[in-house]
Coordinates of C-alpha atoms in Angstrom, one line a residue:
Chain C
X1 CA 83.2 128.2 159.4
X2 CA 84.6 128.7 155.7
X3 CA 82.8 130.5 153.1
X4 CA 79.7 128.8 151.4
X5 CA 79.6 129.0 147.4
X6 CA 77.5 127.4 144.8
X7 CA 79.6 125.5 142.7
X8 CA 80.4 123.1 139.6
X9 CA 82.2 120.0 141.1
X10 CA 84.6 120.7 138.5
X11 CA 85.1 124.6 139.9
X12 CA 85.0 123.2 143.5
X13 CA 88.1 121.1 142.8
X14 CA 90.2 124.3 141.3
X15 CA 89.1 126.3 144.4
X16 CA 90.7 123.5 146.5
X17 CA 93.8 122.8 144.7
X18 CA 94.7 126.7 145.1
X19 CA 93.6 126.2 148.5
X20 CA 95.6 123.5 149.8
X21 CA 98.5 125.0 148.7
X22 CA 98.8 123.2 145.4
X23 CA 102.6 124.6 143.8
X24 CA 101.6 123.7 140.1
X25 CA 98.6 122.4 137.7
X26 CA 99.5 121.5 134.0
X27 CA 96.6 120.2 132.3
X28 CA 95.0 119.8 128.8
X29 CA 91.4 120.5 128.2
X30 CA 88.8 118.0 127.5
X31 CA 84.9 117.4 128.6
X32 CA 83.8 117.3 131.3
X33 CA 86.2 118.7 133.4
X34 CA 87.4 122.0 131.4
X35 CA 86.1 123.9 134.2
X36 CA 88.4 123.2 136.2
X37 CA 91.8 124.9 133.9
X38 CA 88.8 127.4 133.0
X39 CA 88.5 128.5 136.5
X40 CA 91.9 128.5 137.6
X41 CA 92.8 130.6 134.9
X42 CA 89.7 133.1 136.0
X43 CA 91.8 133.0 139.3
X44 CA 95.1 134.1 137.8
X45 CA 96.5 131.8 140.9
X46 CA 99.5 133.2 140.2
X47 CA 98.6 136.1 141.7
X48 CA 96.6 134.5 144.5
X49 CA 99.6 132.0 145.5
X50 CA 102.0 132.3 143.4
X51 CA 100.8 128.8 142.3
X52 CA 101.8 127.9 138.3
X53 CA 98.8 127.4 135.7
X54 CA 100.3 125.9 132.7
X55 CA 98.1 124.7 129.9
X56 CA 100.6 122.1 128.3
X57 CA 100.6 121.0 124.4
X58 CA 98.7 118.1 125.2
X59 CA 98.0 115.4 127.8
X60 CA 102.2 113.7 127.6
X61 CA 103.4 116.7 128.1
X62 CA 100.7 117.7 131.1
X63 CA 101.7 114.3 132.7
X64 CA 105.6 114.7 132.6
X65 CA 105.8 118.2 133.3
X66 CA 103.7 117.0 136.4
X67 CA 106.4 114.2 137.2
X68 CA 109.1 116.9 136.6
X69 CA 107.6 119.5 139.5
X70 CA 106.7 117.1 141.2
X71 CA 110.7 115.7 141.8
X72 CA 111.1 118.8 143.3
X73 CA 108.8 117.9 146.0
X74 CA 105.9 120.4 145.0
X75 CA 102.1 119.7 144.9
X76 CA 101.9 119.3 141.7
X77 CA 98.6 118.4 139.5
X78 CA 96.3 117.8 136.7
X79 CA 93.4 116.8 135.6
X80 CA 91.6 115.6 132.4
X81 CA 88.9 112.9 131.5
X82 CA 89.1 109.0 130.5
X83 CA 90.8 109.7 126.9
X84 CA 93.4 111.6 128.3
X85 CA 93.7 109.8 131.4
X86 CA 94.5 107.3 129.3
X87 CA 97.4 109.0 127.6
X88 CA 98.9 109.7 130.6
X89 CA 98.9 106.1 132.0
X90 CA 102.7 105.7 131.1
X91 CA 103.6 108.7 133.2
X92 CA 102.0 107.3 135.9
X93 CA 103.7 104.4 135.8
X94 CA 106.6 106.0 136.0
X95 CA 105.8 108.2 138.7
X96 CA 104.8 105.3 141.0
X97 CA 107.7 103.5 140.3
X98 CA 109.8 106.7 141.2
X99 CA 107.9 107.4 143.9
X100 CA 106.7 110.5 143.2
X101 CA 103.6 112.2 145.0
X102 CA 101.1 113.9 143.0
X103 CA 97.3 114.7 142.3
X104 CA 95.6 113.0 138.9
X105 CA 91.7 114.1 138.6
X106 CA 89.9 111.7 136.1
X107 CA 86.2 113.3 135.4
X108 CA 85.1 110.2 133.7
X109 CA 83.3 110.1 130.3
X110 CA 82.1 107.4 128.5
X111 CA 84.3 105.3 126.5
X112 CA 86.0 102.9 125.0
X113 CA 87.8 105.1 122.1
X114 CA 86.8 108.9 121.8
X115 CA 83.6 107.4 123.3
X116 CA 81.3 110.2 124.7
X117 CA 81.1 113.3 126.6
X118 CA 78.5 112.1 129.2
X119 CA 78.9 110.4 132.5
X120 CA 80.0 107.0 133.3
X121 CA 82.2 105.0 135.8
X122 CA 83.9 102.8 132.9
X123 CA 87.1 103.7 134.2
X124 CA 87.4 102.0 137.4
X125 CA 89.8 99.2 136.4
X126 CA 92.5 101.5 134.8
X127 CA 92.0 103.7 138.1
X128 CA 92.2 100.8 140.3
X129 CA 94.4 97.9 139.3
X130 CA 97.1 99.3 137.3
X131 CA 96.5 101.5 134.0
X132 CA 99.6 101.8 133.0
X133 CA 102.9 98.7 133.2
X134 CA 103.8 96.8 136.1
X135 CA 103.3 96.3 139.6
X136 CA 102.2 99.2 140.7
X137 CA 98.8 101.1 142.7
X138 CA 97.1 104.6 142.5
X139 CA 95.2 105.4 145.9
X140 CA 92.0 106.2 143.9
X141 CA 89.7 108.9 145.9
X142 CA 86.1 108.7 144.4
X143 CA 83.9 111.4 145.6
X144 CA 80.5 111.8 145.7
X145 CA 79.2 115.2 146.3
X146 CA 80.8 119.1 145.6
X147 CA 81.9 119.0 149.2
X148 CA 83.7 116.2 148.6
X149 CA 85.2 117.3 145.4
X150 CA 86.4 120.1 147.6
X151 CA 87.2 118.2 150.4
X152 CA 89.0 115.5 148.8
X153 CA 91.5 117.7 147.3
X154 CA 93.8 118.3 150.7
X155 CA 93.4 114.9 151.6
X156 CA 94.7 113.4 148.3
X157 CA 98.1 115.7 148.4
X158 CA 98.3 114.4 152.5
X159 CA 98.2 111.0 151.4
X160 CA 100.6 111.3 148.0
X161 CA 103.3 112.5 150.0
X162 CA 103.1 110.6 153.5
X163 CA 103.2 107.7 151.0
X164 CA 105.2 109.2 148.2
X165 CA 103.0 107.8 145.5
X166 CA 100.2 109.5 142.7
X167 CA 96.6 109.4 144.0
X168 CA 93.7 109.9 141.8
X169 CA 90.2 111.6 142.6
X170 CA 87.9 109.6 140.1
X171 CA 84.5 111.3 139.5
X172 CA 82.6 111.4 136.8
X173 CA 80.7 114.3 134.6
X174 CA 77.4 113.9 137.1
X175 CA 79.5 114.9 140.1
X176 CA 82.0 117.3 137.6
X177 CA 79.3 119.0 136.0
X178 CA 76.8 119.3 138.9
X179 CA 76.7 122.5 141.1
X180 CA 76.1 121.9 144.8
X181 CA 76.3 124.3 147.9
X182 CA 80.0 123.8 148.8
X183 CA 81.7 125.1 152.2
X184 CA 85.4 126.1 151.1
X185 CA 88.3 125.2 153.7
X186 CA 90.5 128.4 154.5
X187 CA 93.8 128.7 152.2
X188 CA 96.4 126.1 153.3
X189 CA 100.5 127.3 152.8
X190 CA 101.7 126.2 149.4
X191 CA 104.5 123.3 151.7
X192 CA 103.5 120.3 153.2
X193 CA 104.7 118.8 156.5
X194 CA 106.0 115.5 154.9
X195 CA 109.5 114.0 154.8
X196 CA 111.5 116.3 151.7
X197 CA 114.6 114.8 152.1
X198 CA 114.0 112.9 148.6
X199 CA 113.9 116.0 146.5
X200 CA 116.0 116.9 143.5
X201 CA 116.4 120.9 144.3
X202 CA 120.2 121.1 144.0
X203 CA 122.3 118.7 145.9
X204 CA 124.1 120.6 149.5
X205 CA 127.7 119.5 150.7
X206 CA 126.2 117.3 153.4
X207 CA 124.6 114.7 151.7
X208 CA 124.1 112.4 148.7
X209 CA 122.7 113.2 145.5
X210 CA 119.1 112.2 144.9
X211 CA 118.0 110.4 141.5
X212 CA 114.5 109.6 140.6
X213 CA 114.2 107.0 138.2
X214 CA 111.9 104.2 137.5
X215 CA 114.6 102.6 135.5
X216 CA 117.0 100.0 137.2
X217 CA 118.5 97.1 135.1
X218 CA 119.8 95.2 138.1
X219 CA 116.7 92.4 138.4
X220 CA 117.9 91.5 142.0
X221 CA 117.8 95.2 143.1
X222 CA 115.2 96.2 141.0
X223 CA 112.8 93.0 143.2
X224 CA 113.8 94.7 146.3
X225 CA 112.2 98.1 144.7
X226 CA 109.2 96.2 143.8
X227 CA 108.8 94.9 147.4
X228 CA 109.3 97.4 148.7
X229 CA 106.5 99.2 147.0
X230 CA 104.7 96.3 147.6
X231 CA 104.9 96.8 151.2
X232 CA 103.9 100.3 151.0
X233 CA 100.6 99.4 149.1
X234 CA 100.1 97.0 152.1
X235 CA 100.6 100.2 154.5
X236 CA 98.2 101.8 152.4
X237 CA 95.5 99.0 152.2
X238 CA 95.9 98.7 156.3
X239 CA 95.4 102.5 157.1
X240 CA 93.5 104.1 154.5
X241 CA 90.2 102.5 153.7
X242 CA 87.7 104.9 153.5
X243 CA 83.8 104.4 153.0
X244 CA 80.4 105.7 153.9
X245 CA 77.9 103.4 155.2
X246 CA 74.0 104.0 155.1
X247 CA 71.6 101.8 157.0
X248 CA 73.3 98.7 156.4
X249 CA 73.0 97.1 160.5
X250 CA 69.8 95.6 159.6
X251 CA 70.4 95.6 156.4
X252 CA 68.2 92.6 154.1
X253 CA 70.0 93.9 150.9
X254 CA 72.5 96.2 150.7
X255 CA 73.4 98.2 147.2
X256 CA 77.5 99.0 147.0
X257 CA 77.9 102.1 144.9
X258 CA 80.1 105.0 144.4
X259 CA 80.7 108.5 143.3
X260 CA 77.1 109.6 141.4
X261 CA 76.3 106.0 141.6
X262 CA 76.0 106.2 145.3
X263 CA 74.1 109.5 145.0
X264 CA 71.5 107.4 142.9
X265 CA 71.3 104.8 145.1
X266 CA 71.0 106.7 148.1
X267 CA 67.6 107.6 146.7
X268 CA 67.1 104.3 145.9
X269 CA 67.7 102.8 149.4
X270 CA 65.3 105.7 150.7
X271 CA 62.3 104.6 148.9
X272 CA 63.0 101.2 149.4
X273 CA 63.2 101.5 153.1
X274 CA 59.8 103.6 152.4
X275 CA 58.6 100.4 150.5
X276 CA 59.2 98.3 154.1
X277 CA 62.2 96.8 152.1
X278 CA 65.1 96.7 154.7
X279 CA 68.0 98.4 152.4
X280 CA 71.1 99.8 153.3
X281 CA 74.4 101.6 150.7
X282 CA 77.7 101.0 151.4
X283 CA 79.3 103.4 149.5
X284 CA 83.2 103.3 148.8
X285 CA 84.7 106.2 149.4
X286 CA 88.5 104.6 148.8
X287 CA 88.5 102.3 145.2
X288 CA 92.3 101.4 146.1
X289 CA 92.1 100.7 149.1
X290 CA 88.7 99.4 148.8
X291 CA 86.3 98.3 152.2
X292 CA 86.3 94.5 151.2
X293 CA 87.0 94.0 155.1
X294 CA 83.8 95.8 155.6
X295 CA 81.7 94.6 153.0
X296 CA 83.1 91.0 154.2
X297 CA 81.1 91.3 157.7
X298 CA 77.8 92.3 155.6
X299 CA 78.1 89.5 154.1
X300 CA 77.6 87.3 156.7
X301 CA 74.3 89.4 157.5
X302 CA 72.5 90.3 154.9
X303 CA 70.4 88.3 152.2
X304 CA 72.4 89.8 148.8
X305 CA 74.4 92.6 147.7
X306 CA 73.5 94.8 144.2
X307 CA 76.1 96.7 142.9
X308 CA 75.6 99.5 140.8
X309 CA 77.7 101.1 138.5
X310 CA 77.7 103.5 135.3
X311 CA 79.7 100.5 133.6
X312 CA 79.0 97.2 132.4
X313 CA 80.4 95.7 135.6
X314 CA 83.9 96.6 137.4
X315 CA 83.2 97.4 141.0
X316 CA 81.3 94.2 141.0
X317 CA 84.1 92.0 140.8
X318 CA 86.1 93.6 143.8
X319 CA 82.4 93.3 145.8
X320 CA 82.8 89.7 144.7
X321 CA 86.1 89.1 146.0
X322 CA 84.7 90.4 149.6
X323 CA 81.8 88.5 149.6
X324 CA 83.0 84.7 147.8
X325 CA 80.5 82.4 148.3
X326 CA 78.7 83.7 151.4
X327 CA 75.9 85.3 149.9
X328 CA 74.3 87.0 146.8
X329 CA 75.8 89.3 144.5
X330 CA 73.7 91.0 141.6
X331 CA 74.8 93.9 139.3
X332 CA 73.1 96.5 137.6
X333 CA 74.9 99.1 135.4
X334 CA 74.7 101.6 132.5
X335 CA 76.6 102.2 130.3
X336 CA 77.8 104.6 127.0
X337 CA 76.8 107.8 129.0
X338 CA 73.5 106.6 130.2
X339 CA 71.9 107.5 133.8
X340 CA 69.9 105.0 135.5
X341 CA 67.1 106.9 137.7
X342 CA 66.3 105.8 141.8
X343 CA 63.3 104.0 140.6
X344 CA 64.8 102.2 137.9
X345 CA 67.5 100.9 140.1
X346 CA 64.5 99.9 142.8
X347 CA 62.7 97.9 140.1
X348 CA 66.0 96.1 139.4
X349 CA 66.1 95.6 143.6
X350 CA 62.5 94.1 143.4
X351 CA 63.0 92.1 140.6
X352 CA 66.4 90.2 141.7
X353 CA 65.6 89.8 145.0
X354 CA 61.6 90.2 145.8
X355 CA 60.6 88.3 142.1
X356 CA 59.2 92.0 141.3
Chain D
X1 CA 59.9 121.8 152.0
X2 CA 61.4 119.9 148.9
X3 CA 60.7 121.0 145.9
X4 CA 62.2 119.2 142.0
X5 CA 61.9 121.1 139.2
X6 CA 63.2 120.5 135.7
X7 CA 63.8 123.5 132.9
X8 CA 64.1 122.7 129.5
X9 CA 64.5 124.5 126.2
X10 CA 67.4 125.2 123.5
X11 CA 70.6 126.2 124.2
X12 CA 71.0 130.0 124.5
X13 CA 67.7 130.5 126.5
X14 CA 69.3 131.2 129.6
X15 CA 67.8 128.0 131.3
X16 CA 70.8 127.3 133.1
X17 CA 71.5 130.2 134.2
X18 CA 67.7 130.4 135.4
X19 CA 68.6 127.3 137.8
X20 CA 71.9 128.3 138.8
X21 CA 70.5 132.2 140.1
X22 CA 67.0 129.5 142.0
X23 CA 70.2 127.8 143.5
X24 CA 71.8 130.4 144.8
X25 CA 68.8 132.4 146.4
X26 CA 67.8 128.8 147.5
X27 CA 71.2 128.6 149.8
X28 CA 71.0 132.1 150.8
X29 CA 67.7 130.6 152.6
X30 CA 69.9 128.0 154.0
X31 CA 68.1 125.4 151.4
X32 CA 70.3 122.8 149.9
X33 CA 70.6 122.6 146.4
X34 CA 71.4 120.9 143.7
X35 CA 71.9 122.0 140.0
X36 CA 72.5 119.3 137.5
X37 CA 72.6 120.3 133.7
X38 CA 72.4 118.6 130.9
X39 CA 76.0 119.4 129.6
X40 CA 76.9 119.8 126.1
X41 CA 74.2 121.4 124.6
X42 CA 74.6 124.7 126.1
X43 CA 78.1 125.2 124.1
X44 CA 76.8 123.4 121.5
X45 CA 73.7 124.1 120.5
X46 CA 70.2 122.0 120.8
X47 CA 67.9 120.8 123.4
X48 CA 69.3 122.0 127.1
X49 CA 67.8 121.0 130.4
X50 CA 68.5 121.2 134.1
X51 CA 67.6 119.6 137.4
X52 CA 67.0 122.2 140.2
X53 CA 66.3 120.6 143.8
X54 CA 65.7 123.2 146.4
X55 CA 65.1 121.3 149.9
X56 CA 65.2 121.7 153.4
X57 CA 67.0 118.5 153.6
X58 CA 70.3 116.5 152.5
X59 CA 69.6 116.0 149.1
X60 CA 69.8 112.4 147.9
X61 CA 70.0 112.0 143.9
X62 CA 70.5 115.0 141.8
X63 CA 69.3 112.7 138.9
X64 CA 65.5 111.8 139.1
X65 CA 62.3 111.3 136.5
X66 CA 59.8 112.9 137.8
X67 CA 59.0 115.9 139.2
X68 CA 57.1 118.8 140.9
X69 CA 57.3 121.8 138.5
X70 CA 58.5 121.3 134.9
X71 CA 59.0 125.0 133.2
X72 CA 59.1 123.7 129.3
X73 CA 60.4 126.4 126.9
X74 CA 59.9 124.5 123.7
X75 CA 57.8 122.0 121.8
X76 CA 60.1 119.2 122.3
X77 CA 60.7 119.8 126.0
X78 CA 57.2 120.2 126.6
X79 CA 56.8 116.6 124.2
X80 CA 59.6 115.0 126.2
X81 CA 58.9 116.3 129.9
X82 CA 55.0 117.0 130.1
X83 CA 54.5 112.8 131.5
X84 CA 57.2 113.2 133.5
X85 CA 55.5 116.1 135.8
X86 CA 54.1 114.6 139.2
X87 CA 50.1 113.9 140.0
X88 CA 49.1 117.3 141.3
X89 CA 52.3 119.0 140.1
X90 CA 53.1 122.4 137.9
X91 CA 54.0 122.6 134.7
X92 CA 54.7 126.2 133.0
X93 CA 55.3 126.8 129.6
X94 CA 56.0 129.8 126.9
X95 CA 53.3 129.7 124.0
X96 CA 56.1 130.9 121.8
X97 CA 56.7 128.4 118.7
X98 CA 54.4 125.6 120.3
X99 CA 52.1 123.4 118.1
X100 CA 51.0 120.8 120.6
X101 CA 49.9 122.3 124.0
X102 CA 50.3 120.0 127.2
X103 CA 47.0 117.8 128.0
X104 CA 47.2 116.8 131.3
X105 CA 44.3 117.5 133.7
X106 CA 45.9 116.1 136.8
X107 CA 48.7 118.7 136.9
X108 CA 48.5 122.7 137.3
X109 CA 49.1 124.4 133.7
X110 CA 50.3 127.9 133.7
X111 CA 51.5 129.8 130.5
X112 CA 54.0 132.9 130.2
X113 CA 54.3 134.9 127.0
X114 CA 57.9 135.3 127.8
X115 CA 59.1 135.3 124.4
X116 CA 56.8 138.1 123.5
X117 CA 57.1 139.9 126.6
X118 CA 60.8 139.5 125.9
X119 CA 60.8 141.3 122.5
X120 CA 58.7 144.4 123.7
X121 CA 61.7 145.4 126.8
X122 CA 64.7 147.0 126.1
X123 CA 67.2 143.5 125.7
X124 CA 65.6 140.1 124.6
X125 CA 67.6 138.6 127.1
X126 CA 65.3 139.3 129.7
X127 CA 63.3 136.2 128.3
X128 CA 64.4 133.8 131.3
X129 CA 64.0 136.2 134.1
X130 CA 60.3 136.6 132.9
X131 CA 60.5 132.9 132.9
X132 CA 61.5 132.7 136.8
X133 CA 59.5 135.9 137.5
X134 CA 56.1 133.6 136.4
X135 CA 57.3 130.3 138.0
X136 CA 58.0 132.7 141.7
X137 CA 54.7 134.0 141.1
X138 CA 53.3 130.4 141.2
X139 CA 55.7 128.9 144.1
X140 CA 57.0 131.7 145.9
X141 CA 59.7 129.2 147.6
X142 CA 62.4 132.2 147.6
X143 CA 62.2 135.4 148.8
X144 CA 62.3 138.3 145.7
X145 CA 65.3 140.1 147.6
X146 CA 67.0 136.7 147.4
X147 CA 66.4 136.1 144.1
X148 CA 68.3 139.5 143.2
X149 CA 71.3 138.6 144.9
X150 CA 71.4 135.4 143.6
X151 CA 71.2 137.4 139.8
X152 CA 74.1 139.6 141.6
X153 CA 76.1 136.7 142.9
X154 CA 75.9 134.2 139.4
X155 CA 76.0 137.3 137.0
X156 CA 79.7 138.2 135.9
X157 CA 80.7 141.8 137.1
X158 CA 80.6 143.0 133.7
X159 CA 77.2 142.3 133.8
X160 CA 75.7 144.0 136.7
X161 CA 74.5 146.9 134.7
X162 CA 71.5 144.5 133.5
X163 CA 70.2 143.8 137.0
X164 CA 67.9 146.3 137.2
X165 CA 66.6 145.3 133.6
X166 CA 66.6 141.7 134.5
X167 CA 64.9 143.1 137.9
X168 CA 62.4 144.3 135.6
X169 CA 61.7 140.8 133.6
X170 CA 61.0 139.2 137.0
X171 CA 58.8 141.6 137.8
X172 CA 57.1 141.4 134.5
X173 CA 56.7 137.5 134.8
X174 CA 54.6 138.0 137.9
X175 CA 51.9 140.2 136.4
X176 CA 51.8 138.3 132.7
X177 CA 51.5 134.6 134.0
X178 CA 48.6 133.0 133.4
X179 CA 46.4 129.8 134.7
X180 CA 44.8 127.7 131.7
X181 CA 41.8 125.7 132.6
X182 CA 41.8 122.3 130.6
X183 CA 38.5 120.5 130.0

């Protein structure tokens, strides 16, 4: 058993990232998610792991001194919210078309422009189906409790380097700003298992010289790159779906949520069942690669779907791409920083599906 | 056992640290918990507030609308939150500054000079321990020893001098707190 802590979401994922061994965090500070360069620093993880803390002079330099550590094959991270995330989109383009592995935390505020402070989900197409320029995927984590914040940490450097490629945890301020009883794993060694044959430490006698560059201006070779990316997204897509489902075998409606979302509508699909309404969640746990397998079978099950998001409709489409023409889809969101409550989110049930 | 409470107040009253030391004494009881402020204010100034769920299972929504116990530390928490308190619920409030006292007859109303109480001990800051010190004398869902290492456990090392102060504003809320018979 590790040890149990109350903690921020936001602190939970700093604990992790020293825990798992993570070589280097350069990050710029922005809210909701300054706690977590706020409690690394507390840490002094330099002292703890030898791990680097490095608050860069803004969010392009945090990116590509990230892309930079992490061409030397170390777990390198940062983290920052939706306008910063979105200055960093270039760097992450390049670093999946170098193939680099690393850890990108977006705690998700409301936007578009400077936007707000407060929660929202808004983010979910820059997370999932691009961001930045050209063909390229993030494996998007999106958790939905402390643990998870913690838990999800580990697993996200695991699956950046078994498939060489950035992943990003996307939360949101709910999850990042909440504090939740949190059971830490025990410290991991700052190296990982994975293949580190590609890294740019010096070349030795025996081999080649490695180069990591997203730039190649031969189109022929530069399609075979592409493909072969491509392929590697398929790899991903076949192995890594994760989700969480609730209920959902005899399922009349089922709401598709994630991250605080999901924590809504769990609530939501608890006094519905309460109400005799036959409810189930599925709940996403993977945005890239997302269940549509899963929520595919539902479909031929249940009477409708309602998806729920803290945007004005994302998720919803990829639901819709599952589902086609089988059955119902309806979508209920908020947006700006607003919170819808269980009971709000049960009305909008009732009044889609049960005409109130 | 699950109990929802909501604090509210102005930045600066300790109202989230309040919740965070109920959290912790609620997991040192094996409760889960969940603590979910409204962020921003506290850093900035204005109207704070945050969700406290103590229960003895998996907690669903940290995010809800109504609740079981609502401790309201100013006149526009008390405007904003008093509906929002459950049939047969709690709501406990500081006298200090208010102009419109709650209404409600279907709900338990408790008052605690904490304010005052506050001014008359040796650091002002005592104010939200005298706060939770009412409210435990009300619901005694945690154990008093618990509560104390839940101060020790969220209060910074630097701090620990003030426990047996704060020790002292808890204590202080217990005997002060007071029923108020509506109607």
């Amino acid at each position: 058993m590790g040890e149990t802590r109350l903690m921020k979401g936001n602190e939970a994922i700093a604990e992790a990232a020293i825990r798992a061994g993570c070589d280097a965090y350069f990050g710029y500070p922005i809210t909701p998610q300054s706690e977590i360069i706020e409690y690394l620093a507390s840490q002094e993880p330099h002292k703890r792991t030898g791990m680097v803390l490095l608050q860069a002079e803004s969010e392009l330099g945090a990116i590509n001194m990230v892309y930079g550590a992490a061409g030397t094959g170390k777990k390198a991270m940062t983290s920052s919210s939706s306008p910063g995330i979105s200055l960093m989109q270039e760097g992450l383009s390049y670093m999946a078309g170098s193939e680099l592995p690393c850890l990108v935390v977006n705690i998700v505020r409301g936007g578009p422009g400077l936007g707000t402070i407060q929660p929202s989900q808004a983010d979910y197409f820059q997370a999932t189906k691009g961001g930045g320029h050209g063909d390229y995927k993030l494996i998007v984590l999106a958790p939905a409790s402390v643990q998870e914040m913690s838990d999800f940490v580990p697993l996200a450097f695991d699956l950046a380097f078994k498939y060489r490629n950035p992943v990003m945890i996307l939360s949101d301020g709910v999850i990042g700003q909440m504090m939740e009883k949190v059971e830490l794993f025990d410290q991991m060694p700052r190296a990982t298992e994975f293949d580190q044959t590609w890294v740019t430490t010096g070349k030795t006698a025996d081999r080649e010289r490695n180069i990591h560059s997203s730039l190649d201006l031969d189109p022929a070779r530069f399609e075979k790159h592409n493909h072969h990316l491509q392929e590697k997204y398929k790899k991903i897509i076949e192995n890594e779906v994760r989700f969480e489902k609730i209920q959902c075998d005899d399922a009349d409606y089922v709401l598709v949520a994630y991250g605080s979302s999901s924590r809504i509508c769990q609530k939501t699909q608890k006094l519905a069942r309460e109400k005799g309404i036959k409810a189930g969640l599925l709940r996403p746990i993977t945005l890239f690669p997302f269940p549509y397998e899963e929520i595919e079978k539902l479909a031929n099950h249940v009477k409708g779907f309602l998806a729920v998001e803290l945007s004005a409709g994302q998720m919803v489409e990829d639901v819709e791409l599952a589902v086609g023409k089988k059955t119902r889809i309806e979508f209920y969101g908020r947006i700006g920083g607003m919170i819808p409550t269980p009971t709000e989110i049960l009305t909008v049930l009732e009044e889609k599906y049960l005409g109130g | 056992m699950n109990e929802e409470i909501i604090i509210a107040g102005f930045g600066g009253q300790g109202i989230l640290s309040m919740g965070s030391i109920l959290s912790y004494s609620g997991i040192i009881e094996n409760r889960e918990v969940s603590w979910m402020p409204s962020y921003g204010p506290e850093m900035r100034g204005g109207t704070a507030n945050v969700t406290v769920i103590l229960s003895s299972e998996r907690i669903s929504s940290p995010i809800i609308n109504t609740y079981d116990t609502a401790i309201l530390l100013n006149q526009q928490s008390l405007d904003k939150f008093e509906n929002s308190v459950r049939p047969g619920g709690l709501l406990l409030y500081d006298t200090n500054g208010i102009t419109r006292h709650p209404e409600r007859t279907d709900i338990s109303i408790y008052q605690v000079e904490a304010a005052a109480e506050a001014g008359k001990m040796a650091s002002t800051k005592t104010f939200n321990m005298i706060v939770l010190g009412a409210y435990l004398k009300i619901k005694p869902l945690v154990k008093f020893e618990n509560v104390i290492t839940g101060l020790k456990k969220t209060l910074p090392e630097r701090h620990h001098h003030l426990i047996p102060l704060n020790e002292e504003g808890l204590k202080r809320g217990m005997e002060i707190v007071k029923e108020v018979q509506l109607g």
